[in-house]
Amino acid sequence: MALVLAKEQFTRRDACVNLWVAPYSKIAATSYDDAALFEHATDKSYRFGGSYREQQRITRPKRK
């Protein structure tokens, strides 16, 4: 029955090739107290593009 309901819910608008159905009792979730678990081990802020415009402003020749 769960597979039929999942098919009705998730294949109505988009194409679907695979559905997973699991009992609610088998689903695990982390708590909000485990937020530290998802923090990055190293600083990777260099990957963000936020400082790109600032770098352009610094290195761009000034207009007269």
PDB file of C-alpha atoms in Angstrom, residues 30-58:
ATOM      1  CA  THR A  30      20.058  13.672  13.930  1.00  0.00           C
ATOM      2  CA  SER A  31      19.041  16.120  16.624  1.00  0.00           C
ATOM      3  CA  TYR A  32      19.794  19.831  16.684  1.00  0.00           C
ATOM      4  CA  ASP A  33      22.322  19.117  19.443  1.00  0.00           C
ATOM      5  CA  ASP A  34      24.473  17.328  16.841  1.00  0.00           C
ATOM      6  CA  ALA A  35      25.109  20.506  14.807  1.00  0.00           C
ATOM      7  CA  ALA A  36      28.853  20.261  15.468  1.00  0.00           C
ATOM      8  CA  LEU A  37      28.836  16.987  13.556  1.00  0.00           C
ATOM      9  CA  PHE A  38      28.203  18.886  10.315  1.00  0.00           C
ATOM     10  CA  GLU A  39      30.878  21.563  10.750  1.00  0.00           C
ATOM     11  CA  HIS A  40      33.797  21.463   8.341  1.00  0.00           C
ATOM     12  CA  ALA A  41      37.057  20.154   9.737  1.00  0.00           C
ATOM     13  CA  THR A  42      39.067  22.771   7.854  1.00  0.00           C
ATOM     14  CA  ASP A  43      38.400  26.319   6.730  1.00  0.00           C
ATOM     15  CA  LYS A  44      37.421  26.297   3.069  1.00  0.00           C
ATOM     16  CA  SER A  45      36.183  29.854   2.822  1.00  0.00           C
ATOM     17  CA  TYR A  46      38.493  30.359  -0.145  1.00  0.00           C
ATOM     18  CA  ARG A  47      35.996  28.354  -2.179  1.00  0.00           C
ATOM     19  CA  PHE A  48      33.291  30.965  -1.740  1.00  0.00           C
ATOM     20  CA  GLY A  49      33.050  33.721  -4.316  1.00  0.00           C
ATOM     21  CA  GLY A  50      32.264  36.426  -1.779  1.00  0.00           C
ATOM     22  CA  SER A  51      35.703  38.015  -1.817  1.00  0.00           C
ATOM     23  CA  TYR A  52      36.023  37.904  -5.604  1.00  0.00           C
ATOM     24  CA  ARG A  53      34.542  41.370  -6.157  1.00  0.00           C
ATOM     25  CA  GLU A  54      36.614  42.809  -3.349  1.00  0.00           C
ATOM     26  CA  GLN A  55      39.754  41.380  -4.938  1.00  0.00           C
ATOM     27  CA  GLN A  56      38.759  42.899  -8.289  1.00  0.00           C
ATOM     28  CA  ARG A  57      38.263  46.277  -6.655  1.00  0.00           C
ATOM     29  CA  ILE A  58      41.718  46.158  -5.093  1.00  0.00           C
TER      30      ILE A  58
END
